[in-house]
C-alpha cells in the first residue's frame, strides 16, 4: 500500500491556514461527542440567544439540525426525519452548500441504518452528484462515503464499490496535507470506509481483495487511539470482526476465531459495546462448532446468553439459544438440542428473524426425522421450505433487476448490429450499381452476363434484408413481451409495499404510545391493538405472496363468512392513532350483518380507502364510514372532508401510478397505487366502486359487494 504522502494531492488546498474543524461540519463533529446532559445544555444555550427574527439565520438552522441529531440519539427516527426535512427546506440552508450537504449526509445515513431502501432510492434518483460543489475537503469525502453507502443499500454494488475506492484514494490524499488534529478524525473515517468497501467485496465473493483492504485498515490503527475505552475502539473491533468473516469464507477457521477473540477483548474494555460483544460471542461460537469444538462453543454461547439475560436483550437470547441448540445437535445430544432450539424458535418468531428461523426449522426437521416423529418433521420441513421460498423470491427480485439491465444492453447491441448490417447492405447495393455504370459500354454479351450475376446477387441481398427485417420484428416482439412482464412485476412489488404500510403504521403508532407513561388498562388496550395489527400484517403478507405466486385462480381463494360490522370496526380502530395525529375524528354507522367474502381482499380495500382519507384530509375534520345491506348487494361508503377530485382527476383516478392534483396534508407518502389496487381487488370480489359526484365537500367512495346473509 502506498503511504499517504505518495498519493496525488492535486485539487486539495492545504488546510493549515483555516482548518475545516472550525467550520459548521467541525461543530457537528464536536456536538456528536457530547453526552446527553452536555448536549441538552448546549441546545438550551443555542436557543437562548435566538429570537423571533432569527428564523432566517444560519444560527437558527444550526439549532434545528442539532435537534434532529438528538432525535437519532433518542432512537426517534420519525422525529429526526421530520426535523431534517424542515432543516433542508430552510432558504438559508438551500443557498449554503455546507449546511445542505451535512443534511443530505445525515438523512442518507439514517435511511440506510433503518433499511429504508425506497427512501434511499428516492434520494439517489433526485440527486445529481456531479453538480455538487463542496469546498470543505473533509465534507466532500464524507459525502462520497454516504453516496457509496446509499448505492450499496439499493443493490447497485458496482456503483458503490467504484465510489468507495475513489473515496479511499481521496481520503489518503487529504491526510497527506492535513494537520495532526485533522488526521485523528480522517484516519477513523478512512478505516470506516475501508470496512465498508470490504463488505462490498465480500458480497461479490472477492475475499482476497477484501482481505487486502482490511489489512490496510488494520495498519491504520497506529494513527488512532487504541489504548482508551473511547469511540475509537469501535473502528478497531469492526475491522477485526470483518477480517474474521473473510477468514471464515476462506475456510481458515482458526484465524477467524483468533480475530474474533481480539474483538471480544477490545470490546470488553469499551463503553457502549454491549451489542457488538454479543455479536462477537455468537460468531465465535459458530466458528467453534465448525471446528467441532462443541464444549468450548457451549461456553462461549452461554457467556453471550448470560450477558443478554442481564440486559433482557431479546435478540441476544434468541441467537445464543440457537447457538447452544446447534452445538448440542452437532454433538448428537438431541434432547438438549430440542429444548434450546424451541426456545430460539419462540423468540425468533416474536422478532420475525427469518434467517435464524430457517436454520432452526432445518435442524428441527432432522431431529424429528431421526426420532421417527414424521408429523413434526413434516411440519418443520414445510416451515423451512416456506422461508427458503421467501428468500429465493427476494434473490429473484435482485436477479430480475440485473436481468433487466442486461436486457437493455443486449437490446442496444442488437439494434446497433442491425444498423451496421443495414448500412453494409446499402453500401453493397451502391457498389453494384456503380459497377453496372462502368460496364455499360462493354459488349452486349458481357453486359447480359453481368446483369445476370447482378440480379442473382441483388436477390440474395434482398433475401438478407428481408431476413434481417424479420429478425428485427421478432426481437421487437420479444422486447415488448419482456417489457410487459417487467411492468407487471414492478406493479405487483409496489402494490405489496403500499398495502403493507397500513398495519405497520398502526404498529409503529401504538409502539410510540407504549413508550410513554400509561395506565395498565391503557397498556393492555395498546397491546391488544398491536396484536390485532400484527395479525392483520401477517394475513396480508400471506395473501399478497399467494397472489404473486399465482398458484391458484380467483375461484380457489378462501371465502369466509364474516361479521361486517365487527370486521370494519377492528380495521378502522387500527387507524385511529394515525387519524389522531391530525385531530381527525372517525365516525362509523355500521349495520350488523354477515357476508361471505375474501377477508384479506376486504381489508386491503377498506384499509386503502381509509388511509387515503386520513392522508388527504386537513386537521380537525371528520371521516364517515357507512355500511348497509340492500336486496342484491351490500354497500360500503367512505367519506372525507378533504379537497376531493378535479374533473381531470376523475378521468384517471383508478389508473395505476397516477399523480392527482391533491397532495397529502402532512407530506405523507403517496405512490399512486392505492385506488388502482382498490378497483382491481373489488373487481376480483365481483363488486364495483364509484365516486359520489353529488358530494362536493370532499370525496365519497361507494363500494358495492355481492349479496350478504343478514343476522337474524
XYZ file of C-alpha atoms in Angstrom:
712
model
C 0.000 0.000 0.000
C 1.280 3.468 -0.885
C 1.846 5.812 2.048
C -0.350 8.901 2.295
C 2.447 11.169 1.098
C 2.818 9.095 -2.091
C -0.724 9.968 -3.193
C -1.539 12.667 -5.725
C -2.677 15.801 -3.834
C -3.769 17.801 -6.851
C -7.036 19.670 -6.253
C -6.623 19.994 -2.469
C -5.632 23.214 -0.741
C -3.508 22.947 2.386
C -5.802 23.178 5.404
C -3.381 24.610 7.985
C -4.434 28.265 7.418
C -8.133 27.671 8.050
C -8.920 24.211 9.351
C -12.237 22.648 8.368
C -12.581 21.709 12.061
C -13.613 25.342 12.673
C -16.463 25.114 10.120
C -20.107 24.078 10.634
C -19.005 20.489 9.854
C -16.412 20.665 12.630
C -19.036 21.980 15.074
C -21.264 19.000 14.303
C -18.349 16.606 14.857
C -17.772 18.138 18.312
C -21.509 18.091 19.133
C -21.717 14.362 18.356
C -19.106 13.629 21.038
C -21.174 15.240 23.856
C -23.108 13.088 26.319
C -26.873 13.544 26.793
C -26.639 16.165 29.541
C -23.990 18.254 27.770
C -25.945 18.032 24.522
C -29.145 19.296 26.189
C -27.208 22.099 27.870
C -25.660 23.084 24.518
C -29.068 23.179 22.774
C -30.551 25.302 25.568
C -27.712 27.806 25.228
C -28.264 27.975 21.442
C -31.995 28.539 21.905
C -31.411 31.260 24.494
C -29.601 33.535 22.040
C -32.224 33.169 19.296
C -35.218 35.471 18.921
C -38.295 35.552 16.693
C -36.429 37.335 13.910
C -33.702 34.687 13.699
C -35.659 32.116 11.650
C -33.710 33.047 8.519
C -30.277 32.920 10.152
C -27.698 30.136 9.979
C -27.696 30.004 13.813
C -31.364 29.000 13.667
C -30.557 26.354 11.038
C -27.752 25.011 13.265
C -30.184 24.752 16.196
C -32.719 22.786 14.067
C -30.020 20.416 12.752
C -28.603 19.636 16.196
C -32.134 18.998 17.474
C -32.581 16.490 14.655
C -29.338 14.716 15.635
C -30.620 14.473 19.214
C -33.702 12.626 17.922
C -31.406 9.960 16.428
C -29.660 9.576 19.796
C -33.119 9.002 21.300
C -33.891 6.465 18.537
C -36.821 8.624 17.347
C -36.272 8.128 13.615
C -39.627 9.649 12.619
C -38.858 12.761 14.646
C -35.419 13.025 13.043
C -36.799 12.778 9.505
C -39.400 15.490 10.175
C -36.795 17.869 11.594
C -34.169 17.178 8.913
C -36.773 17.843 6.193
C -37.576 21.142 7.922
C -33.854 21.928 8.034
C -33.364 21.168 4.320
C -36.385 23.310 3.390
C -34.949 26.478 5.008
C -33.929 29.112 2.407
C -30.626 29.793 4.186
C -29.786 26.070 4.004
C -30.714 25.720 0.324
C -28.261 28.506 -0.514
C -25.433 27.141 1.696
C -23.673 24.077 0.261
C -22.011 23.029 3.530
C -25.226 23.106 5.562
C -27.262 21.417 2.817
C -24.660 18.655 2.285
C -24.497 17.827 6.005
C -28.285 17.487 5.989
C -28.250 15.148 2.984
C -25.472 13.004 4.530
C -27.386 12.633 7.817
C -30.611 11.743 6.012
C -28.900 9.125 3.823
C -27.066 7.578 6.797
C -30.278 7.316 8.834
C -32.310 5.802 5.983
C -29.532 3.247 5.380
C -29.426 2.279 9.078
C -33.234 1.836 9.147
C -33.157 -0.252 5.936
C -35.444 2.222 4.107
C -34.473 1.206 0.561
C -37.316 3.189 -1.023
C -36.221 6.378 0.735
C -32.580 5.833 -0.262
C -33.548 5.160 -3.890
C -35.601 8.368 -3.932
C -32.610 10.438 -2.787
C -30.312 8.882 -5.398
C -32.901 9.418 -8.133
C -33.211 13.123 -7.364
C -29.544 13.828 -6.617
C -27.045 14.763 -9.332
C -23.715 14.197 -7.568
C -21.764 15.659 -10.495
C -23.233 19.112 -9.826
C -22.488 19.180 -6.083
C -19.572 21.539 -5.429
C -18.278 21.131 -1.863
C -15.273 23.268 -0.925
C -14.739 21.675 2.505
C -12.470 18.660 1.658
C -13.481 16.596 4.704
C -17.194 17.146 3.994
C -16.691 16.305 0.329
C -15.244 12.907 1.253
C -17.964 12.197 3.832
C -20.489 12.936 1.097
C -18.831 10.401 -1.227
C -18.871 7.815 1.559
C -22.603 8.418 2.159
C -23.391 8.054 -1.564
C -21.376 4.804 -1.636
C -23.456 3.518 1.313
C -26.643 4.520 -0.496
C -25.782 2.673 -3.718
C -24.967 -0.462 -1.690
C -28.333 -0.230 0.114
C -30.247 -0.352 -3.203
C -28.072 -3.246 -4.500
C -26.102 -1.166 -7.033
C -22.944 -2.849 -5.745
C -20.601 -1.890 -8.567
C -21.524 1.813 -8.318
C -20.967 1.646 -4.567
C -17.600 -0.097 -4.994
C -16.320 2.376 -7.615
C -17.192 5.370 -5.426
C -15.783 3.634 -2.329
C -12.364 3.008 -3.913
C -12.217 6.583 -5.226
C -13.119 7.930 -1.779
C -10.306 5.866 -0.163
C -7.776 7.404 -2.559
C -9.143 10.892 -1.870
C -9.013 10.365 1.911
C -5.353 9.325 1.717
C -4.591 12.393 -0.409
C -6.280 14.686 2.124
C -4.488 13.040 5.074
C -1.133 13.805 3.426
C -1.701 17.570 3.680
C -3.716 17.738 6.939
C -2.726 18.836 10.431
C -2.206 16.283 13.191
C -5.553 17.197 14.800
C -7.353 16.687 11.489
C -5.602 13.383 10.838
C -7.021 11.872 14.038
C -10.515 12.272 12.590
C -9.619 11.438 8.987
C -7.971 8.111 9.832
C -11.111 6.967 11.662
C -13.244 7.917 8.652
C -10.765 6.111 6.368
C -10.887 2.914 8.458
C -14.696 3.035 8.464
C -14.743 3.465 4.655
C -12.248 0.614 4.163
C -14.557 -1.637 6.194
C -17.498 -0.623 4.012
C -15.577 -1.403 0.806
C -14.518 -4.771 2.247
C -18.183 -5.697 2.851
C -18.956 -4.889 -0.795
C -16.113 -7.168 -1.883
C -17.347 -9.922 0.451
C -20.800 -9.568 -1.125
C -19.127 -10.101 -4.529
C -17.172 -13.133 -3.134
C -13.846 -11.321 -3.767
C -12.374 -12.466 -0.453
C -8.662 -11.968 -1.172
C -9.270 -8.414 -2.356
C -11.437 -7.772 0.737
C -8.644 -9.076 2.991
C -6.147 -6.712 1.338
C -8.370 -3.691 2.089
C -8.987 -4.826 5.685
C -5.268 -5.337 6.335
C -4.710 -1.756 5.158
C -7.349 -0.667 7.680
C -5.572 -2.675 10.406
C -2.289 -0.912 9.505
C -4.030 2.431 10.089
C -4.777 1.532 13.753
C -1.400 3.058 14.634
C -2.757 6.530 13.839
C -5.766 6.407 16.201
C -6.084 5.967 19.961
C -6.132 2.186 20.556
C -5.500 2.253 24.296
C -8.535 4.030 25.761
C -12.130 2.875 26.100
C -13.444 5.589 23.796
C -15.296 5.528 20.482
C -12.091 4.758 18.520
C -12.284 1.137 19.668
C -15.427 0.571 17.586
C -13.427 1.114 14.383
C -10.922 -1.493 15.565
C -13.435 -4.149 16.607
C -15.441 -3.640 13.418
C -12.278 -4.343 11.399
C -11.436 -7.438 13.470
C -14.970 -8.768 13.002
C -14.886 -8.275 9.211
C -11.438 -9.902 8.952
C -12.866 -12.920 10.773
C -15.719 -13.068 8.215
C -13.215 -13.183 5.336
C -11.130 -15.891 7.027
C -14.307 -17.890 7.611
C -15.200 -17.695 3.900
C -11.640 -18.777 3.076
C -12.104 -21.815 5.414
C -9.338 -20.548 7.723
C -11.432 -21.047 10.850
C -8.634 -20.824 13.424
C -7.581 -17.408 12.103
C -11.218 -16.349 12.044
C -11.614 -17.335 15.702
C -8.367 -15.558 16.637
C -9.627 -12.239 15.284
C -12.998 -12.669 16.950
C -11.234 -13.179 20.288
C -9.238 -9.989 19.662
C -12.525 -8.154 19.008
C -14.009 -9.577 22.217
C -11.040 -8.477 24.360
C -11.178 -4.963 22.890
C -14.972 -4.689 23.306
C -14.749 -5.808 26.948
C -12.874 -2.578 27.675
C -15.086 -0.323 25.556
C -18.104 1.553 26.907
C -21.340 1.063 24.965
C -20.094 -2.072 23.163
C -22.692 -4.494 24.562
C -24.357 -5.248 21.205
C -21.018 -5.718 19.413
C -19.770 -8.000 22.189
C -22.877 -10.196 21.932
C -22.335 -10.417 18.152
C -18.667 -11.364 18.607
C -19.510 -14.156 21.065
C -22.179 -15.545 18.731
C -19.878 -15.556 15.680
C -17.067 -17.160 17.700
C -19.413 -19.900 18.881
C -20.420 -20.708 15.293
C -16.751 -20.892 14.309
C -16.040 -23.326 17.120
C -18.949 -25.532 16.005
C -17.428 -25.678 12.517
C -14.144 -26.733 14.164
C -16.056 -29.431 16.135
C -15.050 -27.784 19.439
C -18.551 -28.267 20.858
C -17.726 -27.914 24.565
C -15.874 -24.628 24.048
C -18.660 -23.407 21.750
C -21.216 -24.057 24.513
C -19.139 -21.997 26.977
C -18.998 -19.091 24.518
C -22.741 -19.191 23.765
C -23.589 -19.387 27.481
C -21.448 -16.305 28.129
C -23.393 -14.412 25.456
C -26.671 -15.805 26.849
C -25.950 -14.647 30.407
C -24.992 -11.173 29.161
C -28.245 -10.983 27.167
C -30.279 -12.096 30.200
C -28.681 -9.378 32.323
C -29.886 -6.712 29.868
C -33.088 -8.504 28.788
C -31.704 -8.259 25.232
C -34.171 -10.405 23.262
C -32.148 -10.797 20.008
C -29.114 -11.905 22.037
C -31.226 -14.505 23.846
C -32.577 -15.848 20.550
C -29.188 -16.068 18.835
C -27.466 -17.783 21.761
C -30.339 -20.239 22.349
C -29.951 -21.211 18.692
C -26.169 -21.485 19.081
C -26.475 -23.753 22.139
C -29.090 -25.895 20.390
C -26.861 -26.206 17.293
C -23.889 -27.252 19.445
C -25.888 -29.985 21.162
C -27.253 -31.177 17.798
C -23.761 -31.420 16.256
C -22.634 -33.272 19.410
C -25.588 -35.694 18.937
C -27.293 -34.614 22.200
C -30.731 -34.176 20.682
C -32.757 -33.887 23.917
C -30.847 -30.777 24.973
C -30.810 -29.543 21.377
C -34.623 -29.674 21.175
C -35.029 -27.697 24.397
C -32.845 -24.801 23.299
C -33.940 -24.800 19.653
C -37.592 -24.461 20.658
C -36.680 -21.546 22.955
C -34.862 -19.961 19.999
C -37.906 -20.603 17.803
C -40.248 -18.762 20.216
C -38.017 -15.690 20.384
C -37.228 -15.520 16.664
C -40.928 -15.821 15.821
C -41.532 -12.815 18.059
C -38.668 -10.900 16.389
C -39.613 -12.170 12.884
C -35.975 -13.162 12.277
C -36.433 -15.326 9.191
C -32.731 -16.213 8.787
C -32.371 -17.883 12.218
C -35.880 -19.352 11.998
C -34.952 -21.039 8.706
C -31.809 -22.585 10.244
C -33.774 -23.622 13.350
C -36.514 -25.320 11.309
C -33.919 -27.174 9.237
C -32.273 -28.687 12.337
C -35.646 -29.489 13.988
C -36.685 -31.331 10.807
C -33.578 -33.533 11.018
C -34.035 -34.240 14.746
C -37.696 -35.276 14.398
C -36.836 -37.429 11.363
C -34.194 -39.217 13.463
C -36.848 -39.811 16.145
C -39.363 -41.083 13.554
C -41.776 -38.316 14.523
C -42.655 -37.713 10.906
C -45.639 -35.475 11.626
C -43.475 -32.868 13.330
C -40.658 -33.407 10.864
C -43.060 -32.697 8.005
C -44.368 -29.586 9.782
C -40.906 -28.098 10.305
C -39.796 -29.074 6.817
C -42.784 -27.141 5.414
C -41.943 -24.110 7.569
C -38.316 -24.323 6.412
C -39.280 -24.570 2.735
C -41.694 -21.615 3.060
C -38.899 -19.435 4.430
C -36.484 -20.679 1.774
C -39.066 -19.830 -0.883
C -39.403 -16.319 0.515
C -35.608 -15.937 0.477
C -35.365 -17.129 -3.116
C -38.105 -14.689 -4.112
C -36.018 -11.876 -2.644
C -32.987 -13.110 -4.590
C -35.172 -13.360 -7.703
C -36.148 -9.697 -7.379
C -32.482 -8.800 -7.430
C -31.766 -11.155 -10.326
C -34.667 -9.727 -12.336
C -33.287 -6.220 -11.865
C -29.870 -7.366 -13.106
C -31.546 -9.206 -15.994
C -33.437 -6.053 -16.889
C -30.173 -4.131 -17.149
C -28.554 -6.869 -19.234
C -31.617 -6.973 -21.465
C -31.409 -3.257 -22.148
C -27.709 -3.557 -23.016
C -28.367 -6.514 -25.309
C -31.218 -4.627 -26.965
C -28.938 -1.695 -27.726
C -26.227 -4.034 -29.071
C -28.766 -5.849 -31.250
C -30.073 -2.601 -32.691
C -26.518 -1.455 -33.391
C -25.707 -4.733 -35.144
C -28.849 -4.452 -37.232
C -27.990 -0.870 -38.186
C -24.449 -1.894 -39.153
C -25.744 -4.711 -41.344
C -28.261 -2.381 -42.957
C -25.547 0.166 -43.756
C -23.329 -2.576 -45.127
C -26.198 -3.794 -47.280
C -26.774 -0.303 -48.649
C -23.072 0.018 -49.419
C -23.090 -3.309 -51.256
C -26.057 -2.245 -53.379
C -24.382 1.070 -54.163
C -21.166 -0.650 -55.205
C -23.073 -2.978 -57.525
C -24.845 -0.031 -59.173
C -21.542 1.752 -59.765
C -20.116 -1.368 -61.318
C -23.119 -1.508 -63.646
C -22.480 2.071 -64.861
C -18.806 1.325 -65.598
C -19.636 -1.722 -67.741
C -22.417 -0.071 -69.835
C -20.021 0.408 -72.742
C -18.998 -3.229 -72.800
C -20.233 -5.661 -75.348
C -23.851 -6.856 -75.067
C -22.857 -10.378 -74.135
C -20.710 -9.211 -71.233
C -23.466 -6.821 -70.171
C -26.060 -9.616 -70.162
C -23.751 -11.887 -68.196
C -23.035 -9.076 -65.744
C -26.737 -8.289 -65.354
C -27.437 -11.952 -64.751
C -24.951 -12.145 -61.885
C -26.036 -8.753 -60.602
C -29.652 -9.823 -60.477
C -28.753 -13.011 -58.605
C -26.625 -11.003 -56.153
C -29.414 -8.494 -55.703
C -31.883 -11.255 -54.922
C -29.543 -12.584 -52.245
C -29.235 -9.098 -50.749
C -32.983 -8.636 -50.762
C -33.394 -12.006 -49.058
C -30.766 -10.987 -46.494
C -32.562 -7.683 -45.928
C -35.910 -9.465 -45.532
C -34.296 -11.916 -43.119
C -32.828 -9.070 -41.052
C -36.169 -7.284 -41.066
C -37.897 -10.439 -39.843
C -35.255 -10.866 -37.127
C -35.794 -7.286 -36.021
C -39.557 -7.817 -35.799
C -39.014 -10.946 -33.716
C -36.612 -9.080 -31.432
C -39.103 -6.210 -31.016
C -41.882 -8.685 -30.214
C -39.712 -10.355 -27.563
C -38.737 -6.945 -26.148
C -42.403 -5.946 -25.899
C -43.200 -9.213 -24.134
C -40.333 -8.744 -21.669
C -41.296 -5.121 -21.015
C -44.872 -6.179 -20.193
C -43.514 -8.826 -17.821
C -41.279 -6.306 -16.052
C -44.145 -3.783 -15.788
C -46.445 -6.380 -14.246
C -43.721 -7.454 -11.795
C -42.899 -3.861 -10.802
C -46.602 -3.095 -10.336
C -47.029 -6.113 -8.039
C -43.958 -5.254 -5.940
C -45.088 -1.647 -5.465
C -48.622 -2.791 -4.610
C -47.233 -5.100 -1.926
C -45.154 -2.313 -0.399
C -48.147 0.045 -0.466
C -50.524 -2.407 1.230
C -48.033 -3.329 3.954
C -47.677 0.235 5.190
C -51.139 0.472 6.756
C -50.756 -2.160 9.541
C -47.093 -1.174 10.008
C -48.158 2.429 10.678
C -50.586 1.166 13.315
C -47.896 -0.920 14.994
C -45.441 1.992 14.990
C -48.052 4.343 16.411
C -49.008 2.136 19.349
C -45.334 1.319 19.966
C -44.639 5.031 20.469
C -47.631 5.260 22.846
C -46.264 2.351 24.887
C -43.015 4.281 25.398
C -44.990 6.945 27.309
C -46.350 6.617 30.834
C -49.697 4.788 30.636
C -52.070 3.060 32.977
C -52.214 -0.732 32.995
C -55.613 -0.579 31.270
C -54.214 1.625 28.514
C -51.188 -0.618 28.094
C -53.470 -3.650 27.717
C -55.555 -1.789 25.130
C -52.452 -0.765 23.181
C -51.079 -4.309 23.283
C -54.415 -5.666 22.034
C -54.298 -3.175 19.162
C -50.704 -4.123 18.391
C -51.638 -7.793 18.413
C -54.577 -7.179 16.052
C -52.448 -5.079 13.702
C -49.617 -7.624 13.633
C -52.127 -10.393 12.863
C -53.521 -8.279 10.034
C -49.975 -7.759 8.742
C -49.259 -11.486 8.811
C -52.504 -12.314 6.990
C -51.885 -9.571 4.433
C -48.344 -10.766 3.663
C -49.561 -14.334 3.179
C -52.324 -13.144 0.843
C -50.008 -10.969 -1.230
C -47.432 -13.776 -1.585
C -50.198 -16.094 -2.725
C -51.293 -13.510 -5.317
C -47.702 -13.115 -6.524
C -47.089 -16.852 -6.955
C -50.319 -17.190 -8.997
C -50.574 -20.793 -7.898
C -54.361 -20.573 -7.507
C -57.056 -18.895 -9.540
C -59.564 -16.447 -8.076
C -62.249 -19.128 -7.768
C -59.978 -21.096 -5.432
C -59.391 -18.237 -2.989
C -60.689 -18.842 0.523
C -64.039 -17.239 1.246
C -65.173 -16.695 4.826
C -68.477 -15.668 6.299
C -67.579 -12.684 8.483
C -69.444 -10.164 10.597
C -69.014 -6.989 8.537
C -69.649 -4.582 11.427
C -67.109 -6.281 13.724
C -64.525 -6.559 10.961
C -64.809 -2.906 9.851
C -64.647 -1.724 13.481
C -61.422 -3.672 14.049
C -59.879 -2.171 10.937
C -60.798 1.481 11.460
C -59.823 1.403 15.139
C -56.354 0.427 13.938
C -56.256 3.754 12.060
C -57.450 5.931 14.950
C -53.930 6.689 16.128
C -52.866 7.835 12.654
C -56.019 9.960 12.392
C -55.427 11.339 15.877
C -52.080 12.807 14.847
C -54.102 15.176 12.639
C -57.025 15.583 15.111
C -59.296 13.767 12.637
C -62.404 12.064 14.059
C -63.622 8.793 12.528
C -67.419 8.309 12.736
C -68.942 4.956 11.787
C -72.556 3.991 11.051
C -72.477 0.240 10.503
C -75.370 -2.199 10.176
C -74.782 -5.632 11.634
C -74.832 -8.405 9.042
C -72.585 -11.155 7.701
C -71.104 -11.559 4.247
C -69.268 -14.405 2.581
C -66.176 -12.735 1.118
C -62.375 -12.730 0.980
C -61.266 -11.270 4.311
C -57.817 -10.197 3.107
C -59.192 -8.531 -0.011
C -61.798 -6.619 2.017
C -59.111 -5.457 4.451
C -56.991 -4.189 1.540
C -59.941 -2.262 0.049
C -61.152 -0.665 3.282
C -57.617 -0.011 4.583
C -56.592 1.773 1.384
C -59.716 3.973 1.284
C -59.405 4.872 4.964
C -55.667 5.541 4.711
C -56.219 7.852 1.702
C -58.998 9.693 3.531
C -56.685 10.393 6.505
C -53.772 11.257 4.247
C -55.626 13.909 2.186
C -57.852 15.365 4.948
C -56.959 18.623 6.737
C -56.590 18.658 10.501
C -59.681 18.750 12.749
C -62.035 17.255 10.140
C -64.176 14.110 10.145
C -64.231 10.847 8.224
C -67.548 8.994 7.888
C -67.885 5.252 7.362
C -71.223 3.674 6.441
C -72.130 0.039 5.712
C -75.598 -1.315 4.931
C -77.351 -4.228 3.278
C -79.554 -3.996 0.195
C -81.534 -6.654 -1.688
C -78.811 -7.755 -4.092
C -75.628 -6.366 -2.579
C -74.103 -4.738 0.472
C -72.694 -1.227 0.347
C -69.620 0.366 1.938
C -69.147 4.164 1.897
C -66.063 6.114 2.993
C -66.402 9.912 3.004
C -63.916 12.621 3.991
C -63.776 16.427 4.129
C -60.620 16.788 2.046
C -60.001 18.525 -1.312
C -61.900 15.963 -3.397
C -61.084 15.356 -7.052
C -60.882 17.686 -10.040
C -62.683 16.855 -13.290
C -59.345 15.841 -14.779
C -58.604 13.609 -11.767
C -61.922 11.780 -12.201
C -60.915 10.515 -15.646
C -57.752 8.770 -14.423
C -58.122 8.294 -10.656
C -58.347 4.473 -10.852
C -55.312 4.061 -13.121
C -52.045 2.713 -11.717
C -49.261 5.137 -10.668
C -51.479 8.172 -11.366
C -50.427 11.561 -9.969
C -53.512 13.562 -8.959
C -53.875 17.276 -8.252
C -54.349 16.970 -4.470
C -51.426 16.397 -2.089
C -51.315 14.774 1.376
C -51.811 17.444 4.025
C -48.805 16.432 6.173
C -46.372 15.347 3.461
C -47.342 11.675 3.803
C -46.119 9.190 1.196
C -48.413 8.697 -1.844
C -47.411 6.187 -4.552
C -50.391 6.369 -6.930
C -51.201 2.679 -6.424
C -53.942 2.750 -3.766
C -57.076 3.432 -5.813
C -55.857 1.155 -8.614
C -55.353 -1.631 -6.067
C -58.825 -0.969 -4.595
C -60.505 -1.150 -8.021
C -58.691 -4.355 -9.049
C -59.443 -6.084 -5.728
C -63.135 -5.091 -5.770
C -63.486 -6.386 -9.326
C -61.928 -9.720 -8.301
C -64.508 -9.943 -5.491
C -67.299 -9.385 -8.030
C -68.037 -5.832 -6.886
C -67.782 -2.276 -8.196
C -66.617 1.122 -6.907
C -67.618 4.639 -7.882
C -67.067 8.226 -6.754
C -70.174 10.028 -5.492
C -70.043 13.129 -7.703
C -73.046 14.677 -5.912
C -70.941 15.084 -2.754
C -68.821 18.268 -3.093
C -67.398 18.826 0.402
C -64.640 16.278 -0.057
C -64.583 12.780 -1.531
C -67.007 9.886 -1.035
C -66.347 6.419 -2.447
C -69.217 3.917 -2.697
C -68.373 0.206 -2.967
C -70.923 -2.472 -3.954
C -70.263 -6.101 -2.935
C -72.144 -9.385 -3.672
C -75.280 -10.404 -1.756
C -74.983 -10.926 2.008
C -76.573 -13.135 4.678
C -78.256 -10.854 7.301
C -78.009 -11.656 11.014
C -81.325 -12.773 12.497
